[in-house]
Each structure stands twice: as structure tokens, then as C-alpha cells.
Amino acid sequence: MHPDVSEILYSEEEIAQRVSEMGKALTEEYSEIAGDQGVLVISVLRGAAIFMADLVRQMDMRVEMDFMAISSYGNGAKSSGVVRVLKDLTTDIKGKHVIIAEDILDSGLTLKYLLKMLNTRQPASLAVVTLLRKKTRMQAEIECKQIGFECPDEFIVGYGLDYAEQYRNLPYIGILKPEIYYK
Ligand code: IMP
Ligand code: MG
């Protein structure tokens, strides 16, 4: 285990198992909704890229991929709710069945903003799947088609999640020792 991590919450095997279940469920649901048209899975760089890469390989249907980059200002541990688009989608989503693959839903402010923005582009449907949802009292109401794990309200890293751009490459998800971000 990485010395900056105090506890592993979800092992590599547990994540793989859960992501596989999520991919299968999406395949079933969207084969009905979208049919031959397939889906467009989008992820917000950089954290969700690893989850998305694994998720789409568990989907047995027509899948397109696209990416966005946004900045929520700063390297800190809390979301500000102020979102700036650094890189927009390349795809025109009008009339498409769009699934946003998110890494973690914390305050929900990032997603709330994104959903509002993408809805104005008139997709055929727009849904969210998130690998993790933090159990916190302060969360915007966001409907998710799939939630991988309900996780404790701790600062966690790994499998795409970072602290100051580090730890994204850990194959598991763990709790970061508080002394790392308080120092
Ligand atoms: P929200 O806008 O508060 O929901 O924050 C969403 C974004 O904040 C996520 O996509 C992550 O990039 C980041 N984030 C929130 N909580 C954590 C965490 O515990 N570890 C690492 N990144 C986090
Ligand atoms: Mg981040």
C-alpha cells in the first residue's frame, strides 16, 4: 500500500467487479433506449478517464467516447462550484443518447453545472453514472443511473482520483492521510 494512504476502501478486484456490473446494466438499459443508434459516453478530464476506459469495455453495444476538461479553480480538496470549460466536447450531442461517466460526486456542483450546460444542446437523453458518491449532507440533488459505491466523506485518492495531481495511478481507491493535505 502507498505510504500516504491510511486505508484501502475498494481494491482493484472490487472495482473491476463493480464496473463490470455497471457496464452490463447500462448495456441492457441502453440497448432498449438507444437501439442501433448507440450511446455517447463522455467523461470529464482528468479523474474520470480511468473509470470511463474500464466502463466502456464492459459495454456490449455501439459506444462513442468524448472528453471535456473543466476547471473548478485551484488544487484544493473542496469544490468551489465555479466551473470554467477548458476543453469542450468535439461531438455535437444533439439527438444523441449521452452518458456522463463521473469519478466522484461530492458537492455535486460540478455535475449540476455540466448537466445544465449539456441539456441546452438538446441530446436525445442525458444521464449520469458515477463510480463513487460521497455520503455528505451538502449535495446537490442529482439523479444517477448507476452508482458504483457510496463512500465515506473522506478525501480519497486512486483509480483516477488525485490530490494535487498525484495518486491517480494507484490501482485501488484509498483514504489519503490528512497530514498530507494539512502540511
Ligand atoms: P463536486 O463538484 O464537489 O461534486 O466535486 C467533483 C470533483 O471534485 C470530482 O470530479 C473530483 O475531481 C473532485 N473530488 C471530490 N472529492 C474528491 C476526493 O475525495 N478525492 C479526489 N477528488 C475529489
Ligand atoms: Mg481532481
PDB file of C-alpha atoms and ligand atoms in Angstrom:
ATOM      1  CA  MET A   1       0.000   0.000   0.000  1.00  0.00           C
ATOM      2  CA  HIS A   2       1.167   3.558  -0.719  1.00  0.00           C
ATOM      3  CA  PRO A   3       2.629   5.171   2.448  1.00  0.00           C
ATOM      4  CA  ASP A   4       0.370   8.276   2.083  1.00  0.00           C
ATOM      5  CA  VAL A   5      -2.772   6.122   2.140  1.00  0.00           C
ATOM      6  CA  SER A   6      -4.260   5.163   5.508  1.00  0.00           C
ATOM      7  CA  GLU A   7      -6.789   2.593   4.357  1.00  0.00           C
ATOM      8  CA  ILE A   8      -7.882   0.856   1.157  1.00  0.00           C
ATOM      9  CA  LEU A   9     -11.617   1.332   0.601  1.00  0.00           C
ATOM     10  CA  TYR A  10     -12.043  -0.550  -2.668  1.00  0.00           C
ATOM     11  CA  SER A  11      -9.478  -2.980  -4.025  1.00  0.00           C
ATOM     12  CA  GLU A  12      -8.573  -3.369  -7.679  1.00  0.00           C
ATOM     13  CA  GLU A  13     -10.680  -6.551  -7.823  1.00  0.00           C
ATOM     14  CA  GLU A  14     -13.711  -4.968  -6.142  1.00  0.00           C
ATOM     15  CA  ILE A  15     -13.601  -2.034  -8.546  1.00  0.00           C
ATOM     16  CA  ALA A  16     -13.319  -4.308 -11.583  1.00  0.00           C
ATOM     17  CA  GLN A  17     -16.259  -6.381 -10.389  1.00  0.00           C
ATOM     18  CA  ARG A  18     -18.467  -3.349  -9.784  1.00  0.00           C
ATOM     19  CA  VAL A  19     -17.538  -1.615 -13.042  1.00  0.00           C
ATOM     20  CA  SER A  20     -18.364  -4.795 -14.913  1.00  0.00           C
ATOM     21  CA  GLU A  21     -21.827  -4.899 -13.303  1.00  0.00           C
ATOM     22  CA  MET A  22     -22.399  -1.261 -14.182  1.00  0.00           C
ATOM     23  CA  GLY A  23     -21.376  -1.817 -17.811  1.00  0.00           C
ATOM     24  CA  LYS A  24     -23.716  -4.774 -18.136  1.00  0.00           C
ATOM     25  CA  ALA A  25     -26.634  -2.851 -16.634  1.00  0.00           C
ATOM     26  CA  LEU A  26     -26.031   0.060 -18.992  1.00  0.00           C
ATOM     27  CA  THR A  27     -25.840  -2.287 -21.970  1.00  0.00           C
ATOM     28  CA  GLU A  28     -29.197  -3.767 -21.067  1.00  0.00           C
ATOM     29  CA  GLU A  29     -30.902  -0.456 -20.467  1.00  0.00           C
ATOM     30  CA  TYR A  30     -29.476   1.412 -23.431  1.00  0.00           C
ATOM     31  CA  SER A  31     -29.918  -1.398 -25.939  1.00  0.00           C
ATOM     32  CA  GLU A  32     -33.618  -0.661 -25.415  1.00  0.00           C
ATOM     33  CA  ILE A  33     -33.490   3.129 -25.256  1.00  0.00           C
ATOM     34  CA  ALA A  34     -30.931   3.826 -27.941  1.00  0.00           C
ATOM     35  CA  GLY A  35     -31.086   0.734 -30.151  1.00  0.00           C
ATOM     36  CA  ASP A  36     -28.854   0.896 -33.230  1.00  0.00           C
ATOM     37  CA  GLN A  37     -28.005   4.499 -32.530  1.00  0.00           C
ATOM     38  CA  GLY A  38     -25.827   3.560 -29.572  1.00  0.00           C
ATOM     39  CA  VAL A  39     -24.574   5.917 -26.905  1.00  0.00           C
ATOM     40  CA  LEU A  40     -22.020   8.646 -26.427  1.00  0.00           C
ATOM     41  CA  VAL A  41     -20.108   8.279 -23.180  1.00  0.00           C
ATOM     42  CA  ILE A  42     -18.385  11.427 -22.034  1.00  0.00           C
ATOM     43  CA  SER A  43     -16.023  11.975 -19.198  1.00  0.00           C
ATOM     44  CA  VAL A  44     -14.604  14.984 -17.514  1.00  0.00           C
ATOM     45  CA  LEU A  45     -10.837  15.043 -17.552  1.00  0.00           C
ATOM     46  CA  ARG A  46      -8.839  14.012 -15.824  1.00  0.00           C
ATOM     47  CA  GLY A  47     -10.195  11.981 -12.908  1.00  0.00           C
ATOM     48  CA  ALA A  48     -12.970  10.102 -14.695  1.00  0.00           C
ATOM     49  CA  ALA A  49     -10.855   8.957 -17.640  1.00  0.00           C
ATOM     50  CA  ILE A  50      -9.721   5.750 -15.958  1.00  0.00           C
ATOM     51  CA  PHE A  51     -13.231   4.770 -14.879  1.00  0.00           C
ATOM     52  CA  MET A  52     -14.593   5.563 -18.328  1.00  0.00           C
ATOM     53  CA  ALA A  53     -11.912   3.493 -20.061  1.00  0.00           C
ATOM     54  CA  ASP A  54     -12.830   0.466 -17.966  1.00  0.00           C
ATOM     55  CA  LEU A  55     -16.583   1.063 -18.132  1.00  0.00           C
ATOM     56  CA  VAL A  56     -16.892   1.263 -21.935  1.00  0.00           C
ATOM     57  CA  ARG A  57     -15.020  -2.039 -22.265  1.00  0.00           C
ATOM     58  CA  GLN A  58     -17.800  -3.644 -20.233  1.00  0.00           C
ATOM     59  CA  MET A  59     -20.482  -2.301 -22.567  1.00  0.00           C
ATOM     60  CA  ASP A  60     -21.532  -4.588 -25.379  1.00  0.00           C
ATOM     61  CA  MET A  61     -23.120  -2.106 -27.795  1.00  0.00           C
ATOM     62  CA  ARG A  62     -22.283   0.830 -30.065  1.00  0.00           C
ATOM     63  CA  VAL A  63     -20.308   3.312 -27.981  1.00  0.00           C
ATOM     64  CA  GLU A  64     -18.703   6.613 -28.878  1.00  0.00           C
ATOM     65  CA  MET A  65     -16.398   8.441 -26.491  1.00  0.00           C
ATOM     66  CA  ASP A  66     -15.692  12.114 -25.961  1.00  0.00           C
ATOM     67  CA  PHE A  67     -13.993  14.237 -23.328  1.00  0.00           C
ATOM     68  CA  MET A  68     -14.354  17.593 -21.655  1.00  0.00           C
ATOM     69  CA  ALA A  69     -11.982  19.459 -19.452  1.00  0.00           C
ATOM     70  CA  ILE A  70     -13.198  21.897 -16.852  1.00  0.00           C
ATOM     71  CA  SER A  71     -11.514  23.812 -14.122  1.00  0.00           C
ATOM     72  CA  SER A  72     -13.089  24.316 -10.719  1.00  0.00           C
ATOM     73  CA  TYR A  73     -10.348  26.735  -9.737  1.00  0.00           C
ATOM     74  CA  GLY A  74      -7.474  25.540  -7.624  1.00  0.00           C
ATOM     75  CA  ASN A  75      -5.790  22.380  -6.417  1.00  0.00           C
ATOM     76  CA  GLY A  76      -7.615  22.162  -3.108  1.00  0.00           C
ATOM     77  CA  ALA A  77      -9.748  19.460  -1.587  1.00  0.00           C
ATOM     78  CA  LYS A  78     -13.097  21.254  -1.929  1.00  0.00           C
ATOM     79  CA  SER A  79     -15.185  22.185  -4.962  1.00  0.00           C
ATOM     80  CA  SER A  80     -15.930  25.878  -5.421  1.00  0.00           C
ATOM     81  CA  GLY A  81     -18.915  25.438  -7.736  1.00  0.00           C
ATOM     82  CA  VAL A  82     -17.382  27.907 -10.141  1.00  0.00           C
ATOM     83  CA  VAL A  83     -16.694  25.975 -13.307  1.00  0.00           C
ATOM     84  CA  ARG A  84     -14.841  27.055 -16.406  1.00  0.00           C
ATOM     85  CA  VAL A  85     -14.789  24.970 -19.611  1.00  0.00           C
ATOM     86  CA  LEU A  86     -11.178  24.437 -20.682  1.00  0.00           C
ATOM     87  CA  LYS A  87     -11.918  21.926 -23.430  1.00  0.00           C
ATOM     88  CA  ASP A  88     -15.372  21.417 -24.858  1.00  0.00           C
ATOM     89  CA  LEU A  89     -16.747  18.260 -26.466  1.00  0.00           C
ATOM     90  CA  THR A  90     -15.751  17.601 -30.067  1.00  0.00           C
ATOM     91  CA  THR A  91     -19.056  15.843 -30.774  1.00  0.00           C
ATOM     92  CA  ASP A  92     -22.345  17.603 -31.445  1.00  0.00           C
ATOM     93  CA  ILE A  93     -24.603  15.871 -28.916  1.00  0.00           C
ATOM     94  CA  LYS A  94     -27.898  16.992 -30.404  1.00  0.00           C
ATOM     95  CA  GLY A  95     -30.174  13.955 -30.752  1.00  0.00           C
ATOM     96  CA  LYS A  96     -27.671  11.601 -29.123  1.00  0.00           C
ATOM     97  CA  HIS A  97     -28.040   9.397 -26.071  1.00  0.00           C
ATOM     98  CA  VAL A  98     -25.411  10.788 -23.748  1.00  0.00           C
ATOM     99  CA  ILE A  99     -23.999   9.229 -20.596  1.00  0.00           C
ATOM    100  CA  ILE A 100     -21.691  11.247 -18.372  1.00  0.00           C
ATOM    101  CA  ALA A 101     -19.227   8.967 -16.575  1.00  0.00           C
ATOM    102  CA  GLU A 102     -18.118  10.709 -13.385  1.00  0.00           C
ATOM    103  CA  ASP A 103     -15.459   9.663 -10.936  1.00  0.00           C
ATOM    104  CA  ILE A 104     -16.958  11.064  -7.753  1.00  0.00           C
ATOM    105  CA  LEU A 105     -19.982  13.048  -6.705  1.00  0.00           C
ATOM    106  CA  ASP A 106     -19.131  15.215  -3.718  1.00  0.00           C
ATOM    107  CA  SER A 107     -20.974  18.550  -3.519  1.00  0.00           C
ATOM    108  CA  GLY A 108     -22.477  17.791  -6.937  1.00  0.00           C
ATOM    109  CA  LEU A 109     -21.845  21.360  -8.018  1.00  0.00           C
ATOM    110  CA  THR A 110     -19.614  20.393 -10.937  1.00  0.00           C
ATOM    111  CA  LEU A 111     -22.196  17.994 -12.332  1.00  0.00           C
ATOM    112  CA  LYS A 112     -25.098  20.326 -11.760  1.00  0.00           C
ATOM    113  CA  TYR A 113     -23.397  22.927 -13.890  1.00  0.00           C
ATOM    114  CA  LEU A 114     -22.464  20.410 -16.587  1.00  0.00           C
ATOM    115  CA  LEU A 115     -25.956  18.937 -16.829  1.00  0.00           C
ATOM    116  CA  LYS A 116     -27.465  22.367 -17.270  1.00  0.00           C
ATOM    117  CA  MET A 117     -24.990  23.277 -19.976  1.00  0.00           C
ATOM    118  CA  LEU A 118     -25.290  19.995 -21.907  1.00  0.00           C
ATOM    119  CA  ASN A 119     -29.087  19.939 -21.715  1.00  0.00           C
ATOM    120  CA  THR A 120     -29.261  23.170 -23.700  1.00  0.00           C
ATOM    121  CA  ARG A 121     -27.671  21.261 -26.614  1.00  0.00           C
ATOM    122  CA  GLN A 122     -30.748  19.034 -26.911  1.00  0.00           C
ATOM    123  CA  PRO A 123     -29.407  15.487 -26.520  1.00  0.00           C
ATOM    124  CA  ALA A 124     -31.978  12.688 -27.014  1.00  0.00           C
ATOM    125  CA  SER A 125     -31.237  11.750 -23.405  1.00  0.00           C
ATOM    126  CA  LEU A 126     -28.700  12.727 -20.792  1.00  0.00           C
ATOM    127  CA  ALA A 127     -27.785  10.590 -17.808  1.00  0.00           C
ATOM    128  CA  VAL A 128     -25.089  10.330 -15.172  1.00  0.00           C
ATOM    129  CA  VAL A 129     -23.229   7.313 -13.891  1.00  0.00           C
ATOM    130  CA  THR A 130     -20.773   7.808 -11.087  1.00  0.00           C
ATOM    131  CA  LEU A 131     -18.239   5.415  -9.662  1.00  0.00           C
ATOM    132  CA  LEU A 132     -18.424   6.985  -6.221  1.00  0.00           C
ATOM    133  CA  ARG A 133     -20.902   9.059  -4.301  1.00  0.00           C
ATOM    134  CA  LYS A 134     -19.812  10.622  -1.046  1.00  0.00           C
ATOM    135  CA  LYS A 135     -22.144  10.387   1.888  1.00  0.00           C
ATOM    136  CA  THR A 136     -22.333  14.040   2.752  1.00  0.00           C
ATOM    137  CA  ARG A 137     -25.147  16.267   3.921  1.00  0.00           C
ATOM    138  CA  MET A 138     -24.379  19.005   1.436  1.00  0.00           C
ATOM    139  CA  GLN A 139     -25.038  17.590  -2.012  1.00  0.00           C
ATOM    140  CA  ALA A 140     -26.961  18.978  -4.960  1.00  0.00           C
ATOM    141  CA  GLU A 141     -29.759  16.644  -5.965  1.00  0.00           C
ATOM    142  CA  ILE A 142     -28.518  14.736  -8.958  1.00  0.00           C
ATOM    143  CA  GLU A 143     -30.141  11.656 -10.334  1.00  0.00           C
ATOM    144  CA  CYS A 144     -27.674   8.901 -11.193  1.00  0.00           C
ATOM    145  CA  LYS A 145     -28.460   5.889 -13.380  1.00  0.00           C
ATOM    146  CA  GLN A 146     -25.739   3.933 -11.672  1.00  0.00           C
ATOM    147  CA  ILE A 147     -23.661   4.468  -8.545  1.00  0.00           C
ATOM    148  CA  GLY A 148     -20.623   2.273  -8.067  1.00  0.00           C
ATOM    149  CA  PHE A 149     -20.038   2.776  -4.363  1.00  0.00           C
ATOM    150  CA  GLU A 150     -21.456   5.030  -1.640  1.00  0.00           C
ATOM    151  CA  CYS A 151     -18.241   6.144   0.035  1.00  0.00           C
ATOM    152  CA  PRO A 152     -17.465   7.844   3.343  1.00  0.00           C
ATOM    153  CA  ASP A 153     -16.940  11.605   3.498  1.00  0.00           C
ATOM    154  CA  GLU A 154     -13.143  11.395   3.489  1.00  0.00           C
ATOM    155  CA  PHE A 155     -10.619  12.654   0.988  1.00  0.00           C
ATOM    156  CA  ILE A 156      -9.892   9.694  -1.220  1.00  0.00           C
ATOM    157  CA  VAL A 157      -7.404   9.017  -3.990  1.00  0.00           C
ATOM    158  CA  GLY A 158      -6.546   6.410  -6.615  1.00  0.00           C
ATOM    159  CA  TYR A 159      -8.132   4.937  -9.746  1.00  0.00           C
ATOM    160  CA  GLY A 160      -8.149   8.385 -11.348  1.00  0.00           C
ATOM    161  CA  LEU A 161      -8.733  10.464  -8.226  1.00  0.00           C
ATOM    162  CA  ASP A 162      -5.948  12.835  -7.324  1.00  0.00           C
ATOM    163  CA  TYR A 163      -4.618  15.090  -4.680  1.00  0.00           C
ATOM    164  CA  ALA A 164      -2.584  17.872  -6.353  1.00  0.00           C
ATOM    165  CA  GLU A 165      -2.347  15.645  -9.487  1.00  0.00           C
ATOM    166  CA  GLN A 166      -0.757  12.732  -7.617  1.00  0.00           C
ATOM    167  CA  TYR A 167      -2.043   9.205  -6.830  1.00  0.00           C
ATOM    168  CA  ARG A 168      -4.239   8.890  -9.949  1.00  0.00           C
ATOM    169  CA  ASN A 169      -2.307   5.776 -10.978  1.00  0.00           C
ATOM    170  CA  LEU A 170      -2.996   3.756  -7.837  1.00  0.00           C
ATOM    171  CA  PRO A 171      -4.992   0.699  -8.952  1.00  0.00           C
ATOM    172  CA  TYR A 172      -7.171   0.825  -5.807  1.00  0.00           C
ATOM    173  CA  ILE A 173      -9.136   3.587  -4.045  1.00  0.00           C
ATOM    174  CA  GLY A 174      -7.970   4.604  -0.596  1.00  0.00           C
ATOM    175  CA  ILE A 175      -8.206   7.303   2.048  1.00  0.00           C
ATOM    176  CA  LEU A 176      -5.427   9.889   1.907  1.00  0.00           C
ATOM    177  CA  LYS A 177      -3.764  10.555   5.253  1.00  0.00           C
ATOM    178  CA  PRO A 178      -4.915  14.015   6.437  1.00  0.00           C
ATOM    179  CA  GLU A 179      -1.329  15.034   7.276  1.00  0.00           C
ATOM    180  CA  ILE A 180      -0.629  15.024   3.527  1.00  0.00           C
ATOM    181  CA  TYR A 181      -3.094  17.811   2.772  1.00  0.00           C
ATOM    182  CA  TYR A 182      -2.679  19.692   6.055  1.00  0.00           C
ATOM    183  CA  LYS A 183       1.075  20.057   5.739  1.00  0.00           C
TER     184      LYS A 183
HETATM  185  P1  IMP B   1     -18.097  18.252  -6.631  1.00  0.00           P
HETATM  186  O1  IMP B   1     -18.325  19.374  -7.602  1.00  0.00           O
HETATM  187  O2  IMP B   1     -17.917  18.729  -5.223  1.00  0.00           O
HETATM  188  O3  IMP B   1     -19.116  17.144  -6.737  1.00  0.00           O
HETATM  189  O4  IMP B   1     -16.673  17.675  -6.955  1.00  0.00           O
HETATM  190  C1  IMP B   1     -16.451  16.842  -8.019  1.00  0.00           C
HETATM  191  C2  IMP B   1     -14.973  16.743  -8.350  1.00  0.00           C
HETATM  192  O5  IMP B   1     -14.135  17.058  -7.225  1.00  0.00           O
HETATM  193  C3  IMP B   1     -14.646  15.320  -8.717  1.00  0.00           C
HETATM  194  O6  IMP B   1     -14.859  15.091 -10.087  1.00  0.00           O
HETATM  195  C4  IMP B   1     -13.206  15.207  -8.288  1.00  0.00           C
HETATM  196  O7  IMP B   1     -12.339  15.640  -9.321  1.00  0.00           O
HETATM  197  C5  IMP B   1     -13.074  16.148  -7.103  1.00  0.00           C
HETATM  198  N1  IMP B   1     -13.197  15.439  -5.809  1.00  0.00           N
HETATM  199  C6  IMP B   1     -14.227  15.471  -4.936  1.00  0.00           C
HETATM  200  N2  IMP B   1     -13.985  14.705  -3.860  1.00  0.00           N
HETATM  201  C7  IMP B   1     -12.765  14.148  -4.052  1.00  0.00           C
HETATM  202  C8  IMP B   1     -11.951  13.231  -3.278  1.00  0.00           C
HETATM  203  O8  IMP B   1     -12.286  12.744  -2.186  1.00  0.00           O
HETATM  204  N3  IMP B   1     -10.750  12.902  -3.828  1.00  0.00           N
HETATM  205  C9  IMP B   1     -10.321  13.398  -5.019  1.00  0.00           C
HETATM  206  N4  IMP B   1     -11.045  14.235  -5.779  1.00  0.00           N
HETATM  207  C10 IMP B   1     -12.263  14.621  -5.298  1.00  0.00           C
HETATM  208 MG    MG B   2      -9.476  16.474  -9.036  1.00  0.00          MG
END
